[in-house]
Structures are given as structure tokens and as C-alpha cells.
Amino acid sequence: MQLAFCTWPEVEAYLGRAQGIILPIGSTEQHGPTGLIGTDALCAELVANAVGEATGALVAPVLPIGMAQHHMAFAGSLTLRPTTLLAVLVDVLRSFARHGFTRCFVINGHGGNMATIMTAFSELHAEASLAGGASPLRCRLRNWWSPQAVMALQQELFGARDGSHATASEIALTQHAWPDSIKRAALEPAQAPSGSGFTDAADFRARYADGRIGSDPSLASPERGARLQAAAVAALAEEYRAFVEEA
Ligand code: NI
């Protein structure tokens, strides 16, 4: 059930029987020469909507722009600074709490969002702690690729060539869902992850010339994307059901 396609009486009726909501969050950032700029938002939304269908959960609209400052040296990337994303997230979580949701299951599509999402949860809890009250909302963060079954499948399909940015996995997922937008280009072997990480956008581009980190998206296919999506949805649906049942 997608929030955007509900009326308020429908949401009110939902809240009478369930208090969980799923929030997909992604990013709009370069994904190498063959990956869609929307990859992280598209994957998060796709998986979240399917988990919603599998569980009957309400799914909020995707937050499509994340914390992607390190991708800004590539055309088309958009970013919120961490403090902006934090403010957006806290207001969205407060909005859920205002209506009586008590559980928010965040399905994330971009590793660069994780620290800020966890900070948003802490911010919400700190407000309650400082006021001497109880947190209105319990939150959980899951990346769509983090369940054990998904990581095992990634390993089986791509091994180390999945990489850590513009991964074969995420590109396969978009190929499965949007086959008309499959892009092809000749790719050099990707730069391996540097031990010292990266800092700003210029530093990232200097280290990773075409935007990928260690990935070989030529291994992606719609069929492999379908398998990854099925694994992610099955695992996250089970986790969501357990999460809303927790005391
Ligand atoms: Ni990505």
C-alpha cells in the first residue's frame, strides 16, 4: 500500500489496524558510465514497494536525494549536506509519530546515508530523553542489500567484482525493473577501493576516474537483478514482520 496513492480516510483506517510504515530513501548520484543516476532511489523504492505488497505495510514516498557530496564532481549528481538530510529525516519521522505510527522501517539504497539516518533516530530519541518522555517511534535501518541471503547471492553471482560503488548488484536490479533503460559502454577494470577512503568530491574523482569503486557492472543482467530483488524482498518482509511485532 503506497501512501501516495491513499486517501486520508484510508490511512486513518490503516492506523486503526497497524502502526508500521516503511520509508525508502535513496540518492541521486553518478553510478559510473553505465549506471543510472537514480539507481539508489530507484532500488530503495522498488524493494520497499514490494515489501509493502508482501506484508500489507504502508510505504511512504521515497526520499530520492541523499548525502552524496563525494559524487559532486560527476555531472548530474545531487546532494543534501548531512545537516540538511538530518533535518528532513527528523521532520518526516516526527510526521509519522504525529499520526500515530509507532514503527518506521527505513529501506536504504545508499551507504552514504547511513550515518545521517542513524543520527536522525538518535535525535528523535534524544528529544524524548531530554523531555523525560518516551520515544514515540521505534526506527530500524536496513540497506536493501544487507540481509545475509542477499549478500550470499551477490557473492555467488559476482564475487569481488560486485564492488562497492556502482555495484553489479544494484545495476542488475535497475536492469530488471527498467529494461528499457539499460546502458552499455566499454569499461576499463574499475579502480579498487583505496585503503585510505576518500574525502571530498575532487578527492573521490581523483581516486575513481569513471565513478565506480571496484565494480564490474558488465556482469549485471535483468535475470540476476530479478533474483536479487526476490531475495531482498523475502528477507526484508520477514524482518519487517518481526520488527512490528517486537515489544
Ligand atoms: Ni548506489
PDB file of C-alpha atoms and ligand atoms in Angstrom:
ATOM      1  CA  MET A   1       0.000   0.000   0.000  1.00  0.00           C
ATOM      2  CA  GLN A   2       1.632   3.209  -1.143  1.00  0.00           C
ATOM      3  CA  LEU A   3       0.959   6.344   0.888  1.00  0.00           C
ATOM      4  CA  ALA A   4       0.991   8.495  -2.229  1.00  0.00           C
ATOM      5  CA  PHE A   5      -1.952   6.550  -3.659  1.00  0.00           C
ATOM      6  CA  CYS A   6      -4.035   6.530  -0.467  1.00  0.00           C
ATOM      7  CA  THR A   7      -6.627   8.994   0.749  1.00  0.00           C
ATOM      8  CA  TRP A   8      -6.514  10.268   4.322  1.00  0.00           C
ATOM      9  CA  PRO A   9      -9.527   8.149   5.382  1.00  0.00           C
ATOM     10  CA  GLU A  10      -7.679   5.101   4.041  1.00  0.00           C
ATOM     11  CA  VAL A  11      -4.590   5.992   6.101  1.00  0.00           C
ATOM     12  CA  GLU A  12      -6.770   6.595   9.144  1.00  0.00           C
ATOM     13  CA  ALA A  13      -8.329   3.152   8.679  1.00  0.00           C
ATOM     14  CA  TYR A  14      -4.862   1.585   8.266  1.00  0.00           C
ATOM     15  CA  LEU A  15      -3.732   3.179  11.531  1.00  0.00           C
ATOM     16  CA  GLY A  16      -6.681   1.538  13.224  1.00  0.00           C
ATOM     17  CA  ARG A  17      -5.219  -1.877  12.492  1.00  0.00           C
ATOM     18  CA  ALA A  18      -1.443  -1.288  12.065  1.00  0.00           C
ATOM     19  CA  GLN A  19       1.118   1.297  13.154  1.00  0.00           C
ATOM     20  CA  GLY A  20       4.123   0.430  10.995  1.00  0.00           C
ATOM     21  CA  ILE A  21       5.376   2.359   7.991  1.00  0.00           C
ATOM     22  CA  ILE A  22       8.200   1.742   5.535  1.00  0.00           C
ATOM     23  CA  LEU A  23      10.333   4.680   4.400  1.00  0.00           C
ATOM     24  CA  PRO A  24      12.505   4.186   1.323  1.00  0.00           C
ATOM     25  CA  ILE A  25      15.472   6.522   0.982  1.00  0.00           C
ATOM     26  CA  GLY A  26      17.990   6.710  -1.820  1.00  0.00           C
ATOM     27  CA  SER A  27      20.288   9.102  -3.574  1.00  0.00           C
ATOM     28  CA  THR A  28      20.594  10.802  -6.945  1.00  0.00           C
ATOM     29  CA  GLU A  29      24.242  10.383  -7.868  1.00  0.00           C
ATOM     30  CA  GLN A  30      26.537   9.093 -10.557  1.00  0.00           C
ATOM     31  CA  HIS A  31      26.832   5.302 -10.837  1.00  0.00           C
ATOM     32  CA  GLY A  32      29.676   5.012 -13.306  1.00  0.00           C
ATOM     33  CA  PRO A  33      29.394   5.118 -17.103  1.00  0.00           C
ATOM     34  CA  THR A  34      26.562   2.550 -17.300  1.00  0.00           C
ATOM     35  CA  GLY A  35      24.639   3.009 -14.045  1.00  0.00           C
ATOM     36  CA  LEU A  36      21.563   5.215 -13.812  1.00  0.00           C
ATOM     37  CA  ILE A  37      21.936   8.349 -11.707  1.00  0.00           C
ATOM     38  CA  GLY A  38      18.724   7.396  -9.939  1.00  0.00           C
ATOM     39  CA  THR A  39      19.960   3.892  -9.072  1.00  0.00           C
ATOM     40  CA  ASP A  40      19.918   4.225  -5.277  1.00  0.00           C
ATOM     41  CA  ALA A  41      16.497   5.874  -5.121  1.00  0.00           C
ATOM     42  CA  LEU A  42      15.020   3.523  -7.728  1.00  0.00           C
ATOM     43  CA  CYS A  43      16.304   0.404  -5.929  1.00  0.00           C
ATOM     44  CA  ALA A  44      15.129   1.547  -2.495  1.00  0.00           C
ATOM     45  CA  GLU A  45      11.681   2.429  -3.818  1.00  0.00           C
ATOM     46  CA  LEU A  46      11.363  -0.782  -5.820  1.00  0.00           C
ATOM     47  CA  VAL A  47      12.284  -3.012  -2.893  1.00  0.00           C
ATOM     48  CA  ALA A  48      10.221  -1.012  -0.393  1.00  0.00           C
ATOM     49  CA  ASN A  49       7.076  -1.140  -2.517  1.00  0.00           C
ATOM     50  CA  ALA A  50       7.477  -4.890  -2.983  1.00  0.00           C
ATOM     51  CA  VAL A  51       7.986  -5.393   0.770  1.00  0.00           C
ATOM     52  CA  GLY A  52       4.848  -3.313   1.301  1.00  0.00           C
ATOM     53  CA  GLU A  53       2.913  -5.568  -1.059  1.00  0.00           C
ATOM     54  CA  ALA A  54       4.236  -8.699   0.634  1.00  0.00           C
ATOM     55  CA  THR A  55       3.390  -7.520   4.164  1.00  0.00           C
ATOM     56  CA  GLY A  56       0.440  -5.160   3.698  1.00  0.00           C
ATOM     57  CA  ALA A  57       2.558  -2.351   5.159  1.00  0.00           C
ATOM     58  CA  LEU A  58       2.091   1.254   4.198  1.00  0.00           C
ATOM     59  CA  VAL A  59       5.043   2.607   2.192  1.00  0.00           C
ATOM     60  CA  ALA A  60       5.940   6.315   2.236  1.00  0.00           C
ATOM     61  CA  PRO A  61       7.223   8.066  -0.898  1.00  0.00           C
ATOM     62  CA  VAL A  62      10.932   7.620  -1.482  1.00  0.00           C
ATOM     63  CA  LEU A  63      13.272  10.368  -0.308  1.00  0.00           C
ATOM     64  CA  PRO A  64      15.237  10.495  -3.557  1.00  0.00           C
ATOM     65  CA  ILE A  65      18.110  12.821  -2.690  1.00  0.00           C
ATOM     66  CA  GLY A  66      20.627  11.820  -0.048  1.00  0.00           C
ATOM     67  CA  MET A  67      24.066  12.643   1.271  1.00  0.00           C
ATOM     68  CA  ALA A  68      26.245  12.305  -1.816  1.00  0.00           C
ATOM     69  CA  GLN A  69      28.711  15.185  -1.554  1.00  0.00           C
ATOM     70  CA  HIS A  70      31.560  12.918  -2.649  1.00  0.00           C
ATOM     71  CA  HIS A  71      29.892  12.344  -6.039  1.00  0.00           C
ATOM     72  CA  MET A  72      29.520  16.023  -6.922  1.00  0.00           C
ATOM     73  CA  ALA A  73      32.472  16.071  -9.339  1.00  0.00           C
ATOM     74  CA  PHE A  74      30.356  13.952 -11.735  1.00  0.00           C
ATOM     75  CA  ALA A  75      27.650  15.676 -13.788  1.00  0.00           C
ATOM     76  CA  GLY A  76      24.097  15.179 -12.611  1.00  0.00           C
ATOM     77  CA  SER A  77      24.791  14.156  -9.025  1.00  0.00           C
ATOM     78  CA  LEU A  78      22.715  15.955  -6.395  1.00  0.00           C
ATOM     79  CA  THR A  79      23.366  16.129  -2.675  1.00  0.00           C
ATOM     80  CA  LEU A  80      21.934  17.317   0.586  1.00  0.00           C
ATOM     81  CA  ARG A  81      24.541  18.224   3.163  1.00  0.00           C
ATOM     82  CA  PRO A  82      24.354  15.930   6.217  1.00  0.00           C
ATOM     83  CA  THR A  83      22.681  18.588   8.349  1.00  0.00           C
ATOM     84  CA  THR A  84      20.010  19.199   5.687  1.00  0.00           C
ATOM     85  CA  LEU A  85      19.271  15.488   5.311  1.00  0.00           C
ATOM     86  CA  LEU A  86      19.151  15.163   9.094  1.00  0.00           C
ATOM     87  CA  ALA A  87      16.591  17.971   9.337  1.00  0.00           C
ATOM     88  CA  VAL A  88      14.471  16.423   6.570  1.00  0.00           C
ATOM     89  CA  LEU A  89      14.569  12.976   8.165  1.00  0.00           C
ATOM     90  CA  VAL A  90      13.719  14.210  11.654  1.00  0.00           C
ATOM     91  CA  ASP A  91      10.732  16.136  10.319  1.00  0.00           C
ATOM     92  CA  VAL A  92       9.493  13.140   8.321  1.00  0.00           C
ATOM     93  CA  LEU A  93       9.876  10.830  11.340  1.00  0.00           C
ATOM     94  CA  ARG A  94       8.085  13.368  13.533  1.00  0.00           C
ATOM     95  CA  SER A  95       5.312  13.493  10.950  1.00  0.00           C
ATOM     96  CA  PHE A  96       4.885   9.713  11.204  1.00  0.00           C
ATOM     97  CA  ALA A  97       4.797   9.941  15.008  1.00  0.00           C
ATOM     98  CA  ARG A  98       2.270  12.777  14.852  1.00  0.00           C
ATOM     99  CA  HIS A  99      -0.192  10.468  13.091  1.00  0.00           C
ATOM    100  CA  GLY A 100       0.311   7.571  15.468  1.00  0.00           C
ATOM    101  CA  PHE A 101       2.815   5.402  13.656  1.00  0.00           C
ATOM    102  CA  THR A 102       4.978   3.632  16.237  1.00  0.00           C
ATOM    103  CA  ARG A 103       7.396   1.744  13.947  1.00  0.00           C
ATOM    104  CA  CYS A 104       9.379   3.068  10.994  1.00  0.00           C
ATOM    105  CA  PHE A 105      11.352   0.607   8.873  1.00  0.00           C
ATOM    106  CA  VAL A 106      13.788   2.523   6.684  1.00  0.00           C
ATOM    107  CA  ILE A 107      14.876   0.759   3.491  1.00  0.00           C
ATOM    108  CA  ASN A 108      18.016   2.496   2.300  1.00  0.00           C
ATOM    109  CA  GLY A 109      19.682   2.385  -1.110  1.00  0.00           C
ATOM    110  CA  HIS A 110      22.851   4.399  -0.433  1.00  0.00           C
ATOM    111  CA  GLY A 111      25.648   3.642   2.020  1.00  0.00           C
ATOM    112  CA  GLY A 112      26.488   7.340   2.304  1.00  0.00           C
ATOM    113  CA  ASN A 113      23.105   7.957   4.008  1.00  0.00           C
ATOM    114  CA  MET A 114      23.636   5.540   6.873  1.00  0.00           C
ATOM    115  CA  ALA A 115      25.410   7.758   9.390  1.00  0.00           C
ATOM    116  CA  THR A 116      22.855  10.538   8.961  1.00  0.00           C
ATOM    117  CA  ILE A 117      19.877   8.168   9.207  1.00  0.00           C
ATOM    118  CA  MET A 118      21.215   6.731  12.467  1.00  0.00           C
ATOM    119  CA  THR A 119      21.774  10.285  13.733  1.00  0.00           C
ATOM    120  CA  ALA A 120      18.164  11.141  12.894  1.00  0.00           C
ATOM    121  CA  PHE A 121      16.979   8.195  15.002  1.00  0.00           C
ATOM    122  CA  SER A 122      19.184   9.370  17.889  1.00  0.00           C
ATOM    123  CA  GLU A 123      17.901  12.918  17.512  1.00  0.00           C
ATOM    124  CA  LEU A 124      14.319  11.703  17.898  1.00  0.00           C
ATOM    125  CA  HIS A 125      15.189   9.615  20.928  1.00  0.00           C
ATOM    126  CA  ALA A 126      17.213  12.478  22.470  1.00  0.00           C
ATOM    127  CA  GLU A 127      14.175  14.740  22.297  1.00  0.00           C
ATOM    128  CA  ALA A 128      12.213  12.195  24.315  1.00  0.00           C
ATOM    129  CA  SER A 129      15.048  11.553  26.748  1.00  0.00           C
ATOM    130  CA  LEU A 130      15.623  15.229  27.446  1.00  0.00           C
ATOM    131  CA  ALA A 131      11.917  15.824  27.954  1.00  0.00           C
ATOM    132  CA  GLY A 132      11.635  12.829  30.271  1.00  0.00           C
ATOM    133  CA  GLY A 133       9.187  11.110  27.962  1.00  0.00           C
ATOM    134  CA  ALA A 134       9.119   8.046  25.747  1.00  0.00           C
ATOM    135  CA  SER A 135      10.183   7.956  22.108  1.00  0.00           C
ATOM    136  CA  PRO A 136       7.029   7.898  20.018  1.00  0.00           C
ATOM    137  CA  LEU A 137       8.623   5.929  17.213  1.00  0.00           C
ATOM    138  CA  ARG A 138      10.910   2.929  17.076  1.00  0.00           C
ATOM    139  CA  CYS A 139      13.040   3.009  13.936  1.00  0.00           C
ATOM    140  CA  ARG A 140      15.146   0.477  12.095  1.00  0.00           C
ATOM    141  CA  LEU A 141      17.596   0.995   9.248  1.00  0.00           C
ATOM    142  CA  ARG A 142      18.180  -1.729   6.673  1.00  0.00           C
ATOM    143  CA  ASN A 143      20.049  -1.403   3.404  1.00  0.00           C
ATOM    144  CA  TRP A 144      18.274  -3.420   0.721  1.00  0.00           C
ATOM    145  CA  TRP A 145      21.462  -5.429   0.113  1.00  0.00           C
ATOM    146  CA  SER A 146      22.308  -6.102   3.769  1.00  0.00           C
ATOM    147  CA  PRO A 147      20.295  -9.270   4.543  1.00  0.00           C
ATOM    148  CA  GLN A 148      22.510 -12.343   4.682  1.00  0.00           C
ATOM    149  CA  ALA A 149      20.638 -14.042   1.834  1.00  0.00           C
ATOM    150  CA  VAL A 150      21.236 -11.050  -0.458  1.00  0.00           C
ATOM    151  CA  MET A 151      24.936 -10.821   0.365  1.00  0.00           C
ATOM    152  CA  ALA A 152      25.342 -14.552  -0.245  1.00  0.00           C
ATOM    153  CA  LEU A 153      23.651 -14.219  -3.629  1.00  0.00           C
ATOM    154  CA  GLN A 154      25.823 -11.200  -4.531  1.00  0.00           C
ATOM    155  CA  GLN A 155      28.866 -13.259  -3.696  1.00  0.00           C
ATOM    156  CA  GLU A 156      27.633 -16.179  -5.773  1.00  0.00           C
ATOM    157  CA  LEU A 157      26.772 -14.025  -8.795  1.00  0.00           C
ATOM    158  CA  PHE A 158      29.612 -11.518  -8.821  1.00  0.00           C
ATOM    159  CA  GLY A 159      32.197 -12.331  -6.145  1.00  0.00           C
ATOM    160  CA  ALA A 160      34.607  -9.452  -5.515  1.00  0.00           C
ATOM    161  CA  ARG A 161      33.631  -7.904  -8.864  1.00  0.00           C
ATOM    162  CA  ASP A 162      30.367  -6.689  -7.309  1.00  0.00           C
ATOM    163  CA  GLY A 163      32.468  -3.794  -5.968  1.00  0.00           C
ATOM    164  CA  SER A 164      31.387  -1.143  -3.501  1.00  0.00           C
ATOM    165  CA  HIS A 165      30.002   1.635  -5.702  1.00  0.00           C
ATOM    166  CA  ALA A 166      28.004   1.299  -8.915  1.00  0.00           C
ATOM    167  CA  THR A 167      27.832  -2.344  -7.921  1.00  0.00           C
ATOM    168  CA  ALA A 168      26.876  -5.054 -10.383  1.00  0.00           C
ATOM    169  CA  SER A 169      24.036  -5.903  -7.976  1.00  0.00           C
ATOM    170  CA  GLU A 170      22.333  -2.528  -7.908  1.00  0.00           C
ATOM    171  CA  ILE A 171      22.744  -2.090 -11.645  1.00  0.00           C
ATOM    172  CA  ALA A 172      21.246  -5.561 -12.180  1.00  0.00           C
ATOM    173  CA  LEU A 173      18.265  -4.549 -10.056  1.00  0.00           C
ATOM    174  CA  THR A 174      17.590  -1.492 -12.217  1.00  0.00           C
ATOM    175  CA  GLN A 175      18.077  -3.572 -15.389  1.00  0.00           C
ATOM    176  CA  HIS A 176      15.433  -5.982 -14.146  1.00  0.00           C
ATOM    177  CA  ALA A 177      12.918  -3.278 -13.274  1.00  0.00           C
ATOM    178  CA  TRP A 178      13.639  -0.853 -16.138  1.00  0.00           C
ATOM    179  CA  PRO A 179      14.893  -2.931 -19.090  1.00  0.00           C
ATOM    180  CA  ASP A 180      14.306  -0.031 -21.493  1.00  0.00           C
ATOM    181  CA  SER A 181      16.973   1.986 -19.648  1.00  0.00           C
ATOM    182  CA  ILE A 182      19.849  -0.489 -19.821  1.00  0.00           C
ATOM    183  CA  LYS A 183      23.063   1.332 -20.802  1.00  0.00           C
ATOM    184  CA  ARG A 184      26.138  -0.188 -22.364  1.00  0.00           C
ATOM    185  CA  ALA A 185      29.679   1.160 -22.613  1.00  0.00           C
ATOM    186  CA  ALA A 186      33.164  -0.277 -22.839  1.00  0.00           C
ATOM    187  CA  LEU A 187      34.555  -0.331 -19.289  1.00  0.00           C
ATOM    188  CA  GLU A 188      38.124  -0.404 -18.092  1.00  0.00           C
ATOM    189  CA  PRO A 189      38.714  -2.505 -14.954  1.00  0.00           C
ATOM    190  CA  ALA A 190      37.465  -0.392 -12.054  1.00  0.00           C
ATOM    191  CA  GLN A 191      39.787   1.193  -9.527  1.00  0.00           C
ATOM    192  CA  ALA A 192      39.951  -0.957  -6.382  1.00  0.00           C
ATOM    193  CA  PRO A 193      38.913   0.691  -3.099  1.00  0.00           C
ATOM    194  CA  SER A 194      41.764   2.712  -1.675  1.00  0.00           C
ATOM    195  CA  GLY A 195      42.728   1.871   1.884  1.00  0.00           C
ATOM    196  CA  SER A 196      42.536   5.482   2.958  1.00  0.00           C
ATOM    197  CA  GLY A 197      38.973   6.068   1.761  1.00  0.00           C
ATOM    198  CA  PHE A 198      38.023   9.415   0.210  1.00  0.00           C
ATOM    199  CA  THR A 199      37.132  12.890   1.403  1.00  0.00           C
ATOM    200  CA  ASP A 200      35.515  15.452  -0.883  1.00  0.00           C
ATOM    201  CA  ALA A 201      34.254  15.290  -4.444  1.00  0.00           C
ATOM    202  CA  ALA A 202      37.579  16.227  -6.054  1.00  0.00           C
ATOM    203  CA  ASP A 203      39.366  13.589  -4.000  1.00  0.00           C
ATOM    204  CA  PHE A 204      36.795  10.947  -4.965  1.00  0.00           C
ATOM    205  CA  ARG A 205      37.126  11.720  -8.664  1.00  0.00           C
ATOM    206  CA  ALA A 206      40.925  11.682  -8.474  1.00  0.00           C
ATOM    207  CA  ARG A 207      40.781   8.190  -6.963  1.00  0.00           C
ATOM    208  CA  TYR A 208      37.906   6.755  -9.033  1.00  0.00           C
ATOM    209  CA  ALA A 209      38.180   8.200 -12.522  1.00  0.00           C
ATOM    210  CA  ASP A 210      34.934   6.849 -14.008  1.00  0.00           C
ATOM    211  CA  GLY A 211      32.996   6.850 -10.747  1.00  0.00           C
ATOM    212  CA  ARG A 212      32.965   3.137  -9.975  1.00  0.00           C
ATOM    213  CA  ILE A 213      34.664   1.577  -6.946  1.00  0.00           C
ATOM    214  CA  GLY A 214      35.839  -1.939  -7.684  1.00  0.00           C
ATOM    215  CA  SER A 215      32.726  -2.973  -9.617  1.00  0.00           C
ATOM    216  CA  ASP A 216      32.182  -4.735 -12.919  1.00  0.00           C
ATOM    217  CA  PRO A 217      28.629  -3.822 -13.980  1.00  0.00           C
ATOM    218  CA  SER A 218      29.109  -5.750 -17.244  1.00  0.00           C
ATOM    219  CA  LEU A 219      28.227  -8.782 -15.082  1.00  0.00           C
ATOM    220  CA  ALA A 220      24.779  -7.339 -14.381  1.00  0.00           C
ATOM    221  CA  SER A 221      21.725  -8.739 -16.146  1.00  0.00           C
ATOM    222  CA  PRO A 222      17.966  -8.393 -15.718  1.00  0.00           C
ATOM    223  CA  GLU A 223      17.748 -12.058 -14.685  1.00  0.00           C
ATOM    224  CA  ARG A 224      20.339 -11.588 -11.968  1.00  0.00           C
ATOM    225  CA  GLY A 225      18.516  -8.445 -10.866  1.00  0.00           C
ATOM    226  CA  ALA A 226      15.278 -10.415 -10.550  1.00  0.00           C
ATOM    227  CA  ARG A 227      16.969 -12.954  -8.274  1.00  0.00           C
ATOM    228  CA  LEU A 228      18.493 -10.215  -6.110  1.00  0.00           C
ATOM    229  CA  GLN A 229      15.178  -8.409  -5.816  1.00  0.00           C
ATOM    230  CA  ALA A 230      13.354 -11.581  -4.803  1.00  0.00           C
ATOM    231  CA  ALA A 231      15.993 -12.349  -2.155  1.00  0.00           C
ATOM    232  CA  ALA A 232      15.905  -8.804  -0.770  1.00  0.00           C
ATOM    233  CA  VAL A 233      12.109  -8.625  -0.641  1.00  0.00           C
ATOM    234  CA  ALA A 234      11.727 -12.032   1.035  1.00  0.00           C
ATOM    235  CA  ALA A 235      14.317 -11.241   3.704  1.00  0.00           C
ATOM    236  CA  LEU A 236      13.148  -7.701   4.407  1.00  0.00           C
ATOM    237  CA  ALA A 237       9.474  -8.702   4.515  1.00  0.00           C
ATOM    238  CA  GLU A 238      10.330 -11.221   7.218  1.00  0.00           C
ATOM    239  CA  GLU A 239      12.371  -8.627   9.096  1.00  0.00           C
ATOM    240  CA  TYR A 240       9.565  -6.080   8.829  1.00  0.00           C
ATOM    241  CA  ARG A 241       7.012  -8.528  10.246  1.00  0.00           C
ATOM    242  CA  ALA A 242       9.315  -9.289  13.185  1.00  0.00           C
ATOM    243  CA  PHE A 243      10.051  -5.604  13.731  1.00  0.00           C
ATOM    244  CA  VAL A 244       6.411  -4.561  14.067  1.00  0.00           C
ATOM    245  CA  GLU A 245       5.762  -7.467  16.460  1.00  0.00           C
ATOM    246  CA  GLU A 246       8.664  -6.557  18.781  1.00  0.00           C
ATOM    247  CA  ALA A 247       7.759  -5.453  22.274  1.00  0.00           C
TER     248      ALA A 247
HETATM  249 NI    NI B   1      24.342   3.004  -5.343  1.00  0.00          NI
END
